[in-house]
């Protein structure tokens, strides 16, 4: 028996609704009697029915936020949700900062390390402005359909892009400053930074110097007045703090 609460369910599942045009709206007067006859009225008791009649993956592309959250709720409430999980995995059902994508291509933003997803433009993270905080209630369900939610996985992806940008010399000043700011956030959050990331930060050539090249952090110098005398007689790899590069603001990130 159709009601507004079945709207989200009908968007993800093939459900036989009683034809109210045929019976007229008077049918709604007999909700109790219909329930006694076996008609489903309340969706909250019939999540498994919704899953058993789930639509194909092609019909689950571009789901509304209400429909996607309802689908996750169905997975949460059921012990046999494989059919729904499989359909969602193959559908472009999640809205991200890069449009609708399949779950395996998406990352779930985390307040402690979410800045990692914003250093480069290659991280499609779930648009929490669309789904609201409710999306975070279904972390386990998002994992089931393939969404990346763990920090270690984000770090591996970040290192891959890091390497690509460094090798192609396309690591921009915006990337650099954004990453340094993110690193501060990670330290302040007491997040354990994986050894792989720390090693690559120290070894990769991603810091622009006044000499015009990119060098690893251990081969760079942050200029201060103490370096002024020797800088007059030798060329040293000072971090490029010119207006065309990081700017004087880079000194705010000394620590």
XYZ file of C-alpha atoms in Angstrom:
255
model
C 0.000 0.000 0.000
C 1.788 3.090 -1.229
C 2.580 5.914 1.155
C 5.172 8.689 1.183
C 7.466 6.472 3.268
C 7.673 4.013 0.326
C 9.029 6.679 -2.046
C 12.725 5.951 -1.435
C 12.094 2.194 -1.496
C 10.331 2.402 -4.863
C 13.357 4.151 -6.369
C 15.656 1.187 -5.694
C 13.261 -1.754 -5.809
C 10.526 -3.138 -8.082
C 7.501 -3.104 -5.813
C 3.885 -3.950 -6.691
C 1.780 -1.130 -5.310
C -1.998 -1.339 -5.113
C -3.485 0.767 -7.920
C -5.124 3.628 -6.072
C -6.543 5.055 -9.293
C -8.400 1.773 -9.801
C -9.667 1.427 -6.227
C -9.848 5.156 -5.618
C -8.465 6.736 -2.478
C -11.087 4.968 -0.395
C -8.679 2.036 -0.271
C -6.621 4.007 2.240
C -9.456 3.719 4.756
C -8.880 -0.013 5.030
C -5.221 -0.061 6.027
C -5.831 -2.347 9.018
C -7.898 -4.801 6.994
C -5.319 -4.892 4.213
C -2.594 -5.648 6.754
C -4.680 -8.580 8.052
C -4.893 -9.847 4.481
C -1.095 -9.722 4.204
C -0.591 -6.449 2.339
C 2.611 -4.627 3.301
C 1.951 -1.189 4.721
C 4.987 -0.231 6.801
C 8.342 -0.244 5.002
C 10.280 -0.436 8.276
C 9.298 -4.094 8.694
C 9.967 -5.065 5.106
C 13.586 -4.151 4.339
C 14.313 -7.696 3.166
C 11.418 -7.533 0.706
C 12.906 -4.349 -0.748
C 16.288 -6.061 -1.098
C 14.825 -9.198 -2.686
C 13.226 -7.071 -5.402
C 16.089 -4.615 -5.922
C 16.454 -3.081 -9.359
C 19.426 -3.716 -11.635
C 22.613 -1.685 -11.255
C 21.738 0.340 -14.358
C 18.596 1.585 -12.588
C 20.530 2.658 -9.498
C 22.671 5.298 -11.170
C 22.333 8.873 -9.896
C 20.296 8.065 -6.803
C 18.900 10.900 -4.729
C 20.386 11.355 -1.271
C 17.208 9.969 0.316
C 17.306 6.853 -1.859
C 20.999 6.195 -1.250
C 20.655 6.582 2.514
C 17.621 4.291 2.467
C 19.594 1.670 0.517
C 22.344 1.806 3.146
C 19.721 1.469 5.868
C 18.375 -1.655 4.159
C 21.870 -3.175 4.172
C 22.212 -2.265 7.850
C 18.872 -3.845 8.799
C 19.262 -7.050 6.786
C 21.425 -10.135 7.250
C 21.084 -11.093 3.580
C 21.799 -7.919 1.617
C 24.216 -9.383 -0.958
C 21.857 -8.676 -3.852
C 21.550 -4.984 -3.001
C 25.275 -4.690 -2.241
C 26.155 -6.173 -5.636
C 23.834 -3.779 -7.481
C 25.162 -0.714 -5.689
C 28.772 -1.755 -6.307
C 28.188 -1.633 -10.060
C 26.161 1.587 -10.106
C 27.215 5.216 -10.253
C 25.083 5.850 -7.221
C 27.243 8.124 -5.049
C 27.503 11.886 -5.492
C 31.061 13.160 -5.047
C 32.951 16.394 -5.605
C 33.678 14.949 -9.068
C 30.120 13.900 -9.939
C 28.354 10.544 -9.590
C 30.713 7.566 -9.361
C 30.759 3.881 -8.419
C 31.456 3.251 -4.706
C 34.921 1.736 -5.273
C 36.023 5.063 -6.784
C 34.880 7.083 -3.770
C 36.398 8.144 -0.461
C 34.553 8.973 2.744
C 35.739 12.254 4.247
C 37.116 12.069 7.780
C 37.530 15.170 9.938
C 40.940 14.008 11.230
C 42.592 13.302 7.878
C 40.101 14.585 5.313
C 42.560 17.312 4.319
C 44.536 14.569 2.521
C 41.685 14.296 0.037
C 41.952 18.000 -0.829
C 45.675 18.293 -1.517
C 45.273 16.934 -5.053
C 42.352 16.926 -7.449
C 42.402 13.139 -7.899
C 40.343 12.242 -4.828
C 36.585 11.902 -5.420
C 35.181 12.159 -1.907
C 31.517 11.729 -1.004
C 29.649 15.035 -1.024
C 28.598 15.277 2.624
C 26.793 18.572 1.876
C 24.317 16.477 -0.110
C 23.958 13.540 2.286
C 24.482 15.374 5.552
C 25.932 13.845 8.693
C 23.644 10.830 8.274
C 26.112 9.346 5.800
C 28.607 8.794 8.616
C 26.157 6.481 10.396
C 26.638 3.931 7.636
C 30.417 3.575 7.585
C 30.263 -0.240 7.742
C 27.687 -0.361 4.961
C 29.791 1.950 2.774
C 32.735 -0.407 3.257
C 30.563 -3.303 2.086
C 29.741 -1.580 -1.200
C 33.392 -0.652 -1.770
C 33.877 2.919 -0.523
C 37.370 3.732 0.794
C 37.074 4.835 4.412
C 40.410 3.899 6.006
C 43.347 6.296 6.362
C 45.933 3.752 5.181
C 44.146 3.346 1.854
C 44.010 7.127 1.409
C 47.738 7.359 2.159
C 48.557 4.771 -0.524
C 46.501 6.710 -3.066
C 48.112 9.986 -1.979
C 51.621 8.521 -2.364
C 50.762 7.302 -5.861
C 49.588 10.753 -6.966
C 52.531 12.331 -5.132
C 54.936 10.212 -7.210
C 53.093 10.929 -10.459
C 53.140 14.689 -9.871
C 56.825 14.689 -8.903
C 57.915 12.568 -11.868
C 55.952 14.711 -14.318
C 57.075 17.924 -12.594
C 53.454 18.982 -12.158
C 53.580 19.395 -8.380
C 52.212 22.942 -8.020
C 52.833 25.508 -5.307
C 49.162 25.110 -4.337
C 49.712 21.366 -3.878
C 52.781 22.067 -1.751
C 51.186 24.633 0.550
C 48.011 22.549 0.860
C 50.029 19.492 1.809
C 52.086 21.356 4.433
C 48.868 22.723 5.963
C 47.405 19.214 5.957
C 50.523 17.824 7.612
C 50.022 20.296 10.458
C 46.419 19.135 10.835
C 47.542 15.518 10.980
C 50.054 16.305 13.718
C 47.512 18.319 15.705
C 44.989 15.480 15.475
C 47.587 13.050 16.825
C 46.947 10.914 13.747
C 49.646 8.271 13.324
C 51.334 9.106 10.019
C 52.338 5.868 8.260
C 56.048 5.293 7.692
C 55.458 5.010 3.945
C 54.143 8.567 3.777
C 56.816 10.024 6.074
C 59.565 8.345 4.047
C 58.230 9.611 0.751
C 57.755 13.153 2.079
C 61.455 13.232 2.977
C 62.749 11.634 -0.215
C 60.523 12.966 -3.006
C 61.590 16.100 -4.867
C 58.564 18.321 -4.299
C 59.936 21.514 -2.722
C 60.613 24.382 -5.144
C 63.897 26.218 -4.460
C 65.201 29.652 -5.414
C 67.582 27.838 -7.786
C 64.575 26.967 -9.930
C 64.539 23.226 -9.313
C 62.618 20.847 -7.066
C 64.380 19.063 -4.233
C 63.622 16.765 -1.334
C 63.004 18.348 2.048
C 66.376 17.201 3.410
C 68.097 19.109 0.582
C 66.258 22.389 1.155
C 66.870 25.345 3.461
C 64.247 27.685 4.868
C 65.856 31.111 4.725
C 66.337 33.185 7.882
C 68.594 36.123 8.806
C 71.164 33.648 10.146
C 71.759 32.487 6.581
C 72.171 35.984 5.164
C 76.012 36.285 5.363
C 76.755 32.967 3.691
C 73.993 33.403 1.097
C 75.944 36.378 -0.287
C 78.891 34.220 -1.355
C 77.300 30.889 -2.310
C 74.268 29.479 -4.069
C 72.162 27.522 -1.622
C 68.840 25.677 -2.176
C 66.610 28.027 -0.204
C 62.871 27.329 -0.349
C 61.431 29.650 -2.988
C 59.532 32.264 -0.974
C 59.104 34.677 -3.868
C 55.685 36.021 -4.806
C 55.662 33.761 -7.880
C 56.101 30.672 -5.713
C 55.179 29.935 -2.073
C 55.429 33.546 -0.955
C 56.611 34.822 2.416
C 53.694 33.005 4.026
C 55.672 29.764 3.776
C 57.636 30.861 6.837
C 54.472 30.478 8.916
C 54.868 26.734 8.446
C 58.391 26.545 9.893
C 57.542 23.889 12.479
